[in-house]
Amino acid sequence: MTTQTDIPPAETGGERRSWLREHSELGVCALLLALGVLVLTDALTMDVDIAQRGPVGPKTVPIVVGAGLLVIAALLALDVLRGGRGQAEGGEDIDLSEPADWRTVLLLAGVFLGAAVLIEPLGFPIAGALLFWGAAYALGSRRIDRDPLIAAGLSLVTYTVFNNLLGVPLPGGPLMGVL
């Protein structure tokens, strides 16, 4: 004769949710798996002219990255299923009870949008200087004697490195003949 205690209880919805909550890192595994499959699919279906390809080719890096994503997804899933858990984040030195500083966020968004609009007519050196100076101002720097000079210098160095050394053409704007 069997009693009610001899029959194992059916898994309830609460137990299933608890298991999913304890293994929530599997969601990251699924995301890495999907991203790896997407990168590999894109790389393997890439149309490459064999005459334009160098010794390594444009497919090599995406294939390595996609395979790496798949390996990391599998290793992380194995670790999670064996009971491994990520450590809870200790948090940053912020006070979560304070409201967000929307003024700074909006100033930074405006500076980035302004730089994106001005880069074509003014060129990167001027738009970049405005971007760097505006970002410094939005983040709290009020040194009007040095910030514009640092921003201009940083913008010119960035323009020179990308345009002249790396061969990535950036719009020069009115300074095209000077630089």
mmCIF file of N, CA and C in Angstrom, residues 7-58:
data_model
loop_
_atom_site.group_PDB
_atom_site.id
_atom_site.type_symbol
_atom_site.label_atom_id
_atom_site.label_comp_id
_atom_site.label_asym_id
_atom_site.label_seq_id
_atom_site.Cartn_x
_atom_site.Cartn_y
_atom_site.Cartn_z
ATOM 1 N N ILE A 7 4.858 9.095 -2.795
ATOM 2 C CA ILE A 7 4.809 9.637 -4.154
ATOM 3 C C ILE A 7 5.569 10.967 -4.160
ATOM 4 N N PRO A 8 6.576 11.092 -5.029
ATOM 5 C CA PRO A 8 7.316 12.359 -5.064
ATOM 6 C C PRO A 8 6.397 13.473 -5.558
ATOM 7 N N PRO A 9 6.529 14.640 -4.946
ATOM 8 C CA PRO A 9 5.671 15.750 -5.353
ATOM 9 C C PRO A 9 6.005 16.204 -6.770
ATOM 10 N N ALA A 10 4.981 16.600 -7.489
ATOM 11 C CA ALA A 10 5.185 17.110 -8.840
ATOM 12 C C ALA A 10 5.876 18.466 -8.734
ATOM 13 N N GLU A 11 6.690 18.753 -9.737
ATOM 14 C CA GLU A 11 7.401 20.023 -9.734
ATOM 15 C C GLU A 11 6.394 21.148 -9.911
ATOM 16 N N THR A 12 6.475 22.104 -9.035
ATOM 17 C CA THR A 12 5.544 23.226 -9.098
ATOM 18 C C THR A 12 6.159 24.371 -9.880
ATOM 19 N N GLY A 13 5.307 25.314 -10.215
ATOM 20 C CA GLY A 13 5.785 26.492 -10.932
ATOM 21 C C GLY A 13 6.780 27.298 -10.118
ATOM 22 N N GLY A 14 6.582 27.311 -8.786
ATOM 23 C CA GLY A 14 7.500 28.046 -7.919
ATOM 24 C C GLY A 14 8.889 27.441 -7.905
ATOM 25 N N GLU A 15 8.958 26.099 -7.924
ATOM 26 C CA GLU A 15 10.255 25.428 -7.951
ATOM 27 C C GLU A 15 10.966 25.677 -9.277
ATOM 28 N N ARG A 16 10.211 25.693 -10.343
ATOM 29 C CA ARG A 16 10.795 25.951 -11.660
ATOM 30 C C ARG A 16 11.351 27.377 -11.717
ATOM 31 N N ARG A 17 10.579 28.326 -11.188
ATOM 32 C CA ARG A 17 11.048 29.716 -11.173
ATOM 33 C C ARG A 17 12.287 29.854 -10.304
ATOM 34 N N SER A 18 12.309 29.137 -9.199
ATOM 35 C CA SER A 18 13.465 29.180 -8.311
ATOM 36 C C SER A 18 14.704 28.636 -9.020
ATOM 37 N N TRP A 19 14.549 27.518 -9.756
ATOM 38 C CA TRP A 19 15.681 26.955 -10.487
ATOM 39 C C TRP A 19 16.171 27.944 -11.543
ATOM 40 N N LEU A 20 15.240 28.575 -12.260
ATOM 41 C CA LEU A 20 15.631 29.554 -13.278
ATOM 42 C C LEU A 20 16.319 30.756 -12.658
ATOM 43 N N ARG A 21 15.834 31.178 -11.510
ATOM 44 C CA ARG A 21 16.445 32.325 -10.834
ATOM 45 C C ARG A 21 17.863 31.976 -10.388
ATOM 46 N N GLU A 22 18.076 30.761 -9.918
ATOM 47 C CA GLU A 22 19.399 30.338 -9.479
ATOM 48 C C GLU A 22 20.361 30.131 -10.650
ATOM 49 N N HIS A 23 19.829 29.920 -11.832
ATOM 50 C CA HIS A 23 20.654 29.690 -13.020
ATOM 51 C C HIS A 23 20.439 30.788 -14.070
ATOM 52 N N SER A 24 20.257 31.999 -13.593
ATOM 53 C CA SER A 24 19.952 33.101 -14.514
ATOM 54 C C SER A 24 21.106 33.409 -15.466
ATOM 55 N N GLU A 25 22.318 32.995 -15.116
ATOM 56 C CA GLU A 25 23.451 33.221 -15.999
ATOM 57 C C GLU A 25 23.314 32.470 -17.323
ATOM 58 N N LEU A 26 22.408 31.492 -17.359
ATOM 59 C CA LEU A 26 22.173 30.772 -18.620
ATOM 60 C C LEU A 26 21.613 31.706 -19.691
ATOM 61 N N GLY A 27 20.976 32.783 -19.267
ATOM 62 C CA GLY A 27 20.511 33.788 -20.233
ATOM 63 C C GLY A 27 21.687 34.448 -20.940
ATOM 64 N N VAL A 28 22.753 34.709 -20.202
ATOM 65 C CA VAL A 28 23.959 35.266 -20.814
ATOM 66 C C VAL A 28 24.559 34.256 -21.785
ATOM 67 N N CYS A 29 24.527 32.982 -21.404
ATOM 68 C CA CYS A 29 25.022 31.919 -22.293
ATOM 69 C C CYS A 29 24.232 31.906 -23.600
ATOM 70 N N ALA A 30 22.923 32.017 -23.491
ATOM 71 C CA ALA A 30 22.075 32.021 -24.686
ATOM 72 C C ALA A 30 22.378 33.232 -25.562
ATOM 73 N N LEU A 31 22.592 34.375 -24.941
ATOM 74 C CA LEU A 31 22.920 35.582 -25.704
ATOM 75 C C LEU A 31 24.262 35.417 -26.411
ATOM 76 N N LEU A 32 25.277 34.899 -25.707
ATOM 77 C CA LEU A 32 26.582 34.669 -26.325
ATOM 78 C C LEU A 32 26.490 33.644 -27.455
ATOM 79 N N LEU A 33 25.683 32.604 -27.258
ATOM 80 C CA LEU A 33 25.489 31.592 -28.295
ATOM 81 C C LEU A 33 24.859 32.215 -29.542
ATOM 82 N N ALA A 34 23.807 32.988 -29.349
ATOM 83 C CA ALA A 34 23.131 33.630 -30.488
ATOM 84 C C ALA A 34 24.064 34.595 -31.206
ATOM 85 N N LEU A 35 24.821 35.365 -30.442
ATOM 86 C CA LEU A 35 25.754 36.312 -31.043
ATOM 87 C C LEU A 35 26.861 35.582 -31.803
ATOM 88 N N GLY A 36 27.366 34.490 -31.239
ATOM 89 C CA GLY A 36 28.388 33.700 -31.926
ATOM 90 C C GLY A 36 27.880 33.106 -33.224
ATOM 91 N N VAL A 37 26.656 32.568 -33.199
ATOM 92 C CA VAL A 37 26.062 32.009 -34.417
ATOM 93 C C VAL A 37 25.867 33.105 -35.463
ATOM 94 N N LEU A 38 25.409 34.270 -35.030
ATOM 95 C CA LEU A 38 25.217 35.386 -35.964
ATOM 96 C C LEU A 38 26.535 35.814 -36.595
ATOM 97 N N VAL A 39 27.574 35.971 -35.784
ATOM 98 C CA VAL A 39 28.874 36.394 -36.312
ATOM 99 C C VAL A 39 29.431 35.343 -37.268
ATOM 100 N N LEU A 40 29.355 34.064 -36.887
ATOM 101 C CA LEU A 40 29.860 33.011 -37.771
ATOM 102 C C LEU A 40 29.074 32.919 -39.078
ATOM 103 N N THR A 41 27.755 33.049 -38.979
ATOM 104 C CA THR A 41 26.926 33.007 -40.191
ATOM 105 C C THR A 41 27.279 34.157 -41.116
ATOM 106 N N ASP A 42 27.421 35.333 -40.544
ATOM 107 C CA ASP A 42 27.800 36.502 -41.342
ATOM 108 C C ASP A 42 29.172 36.312 -41.990
ATOM 109 N N ALA A 43 30.127 35.806 -41.212
ATOM 110 C CA ALA A 43 31.479 35.641 -41.733
ATOM 111 C C ALA A 43 31.541 34.570 -42.831
ATOM 112 N N LEU A 44 30.835 33.475 -42.625
ATOM 113 C CA LEU A 44 30.904 32.391 -43.597
ATOM 114 C C LEU A 44 30.135 32.684 -44.882
ATOM 115 N N THR A 45 29.158 33.571 -44.821
ATOM 116 C CA THR A 45 28.403 33.931 -46.028
ATOM 117 C C THR A 45 28.930 35.212 -46.667
ATOM 118 N N MET A 46 30.030 35.738 -46.153
ATOM 119 C CA MET A 46 30.623 36.960 -46.699
ATOM 120 C C MET A 46 31.167 36.682 -48.094
ATOM 121 N N ASP A 47 30.833 37.553 -49.032
ATOM 122 C CA ASP A 47 31.307 37.408 -50.405
ATOM 123 C C ASP A 47 32.638 38.141 -50.537
ATOM 124 N N VAL A 48 33.721 37.375 -50.725
ATOM 125 C CA VAL A 48 35.050 37.946 -50.799
ATOM 126 C C VAL A 48 35.670 37.582 -52.128
ATOM 127 N N ASP A 49 36.169 38.581 -52.824
ATOM 128 C CA ASP A 49 36.873 38.341 -54.081
ATOM 129 C C ASP A 49 38.267 37.821 -53.745
ATOM 130 N N ILE A 50 38.618 36.676 -54.255
ATOM 131 C CA ILE A 50 39.882 36.025 -53.908
ATOM 132 C C ILE A 50 41.073 36.880 -54.316
ATOM 133 N N ALA A 51 40.941 37.706 -55.357
ATOM 134 C CA ALA A 51 42.056 38.534 -55.801
ATOM 135 C C ALA A 51 42.300 39.695 -54.835
ATOM 136 N N GLN A 52 41.283 40.127 -54.093
ATOM 137 C CA GLN A 52 41.432 41.253 -53.174
ATOM 138 C C GLN A 52 41.889 40.806 -51.792
ATOM 139 N N ARG A 53 41.902 39.530 -51.543
ATOM 140 C CA ARG A 53 42.210 39.016 -50.218
ATOM 141 C C ARG A 53 43.711 39.000 -49.980
ATOM 142 N N GLY A 54 44.110 39.402 -48.782
ATOM 143 C CA GLY A 54 45.514 39.330 -48.392
ATOM 144 C C GLY A 54 45.810 37.967 -47.806
ATOM 145 N N PRO A 55 46.933 37.841 -47.107
ATOM 146 C CA PRO A 55 47.291 36.539 -46.543
ATOM 147 C C PRO A 55 46.306 36.065 -45.467
ATOM 148 N N VAL A 56 45.681 36.967 -44.758
ATOM 149 C CA VAL A 56 44.755 36.565 -43.706
ATOM 150 C C VAL A 56 43.323 36.631 -44.205
ATOM 151 N N GLY A 57 42.931 37.716 -44.810
ATOM 152 C CA GLY A 57 41.594 37.846 -45.371
ATOM 153 C C GLY A 57 40.583 38.436 -44.403
ATOM 154 N N PRO A 58 39.509 38.969 -44.935
ATOM 155 C CA PRO A 58 38.511 39.640 -44.103
ATOM 156 C C PRO A 58 37.619 38.702 -43.306
#
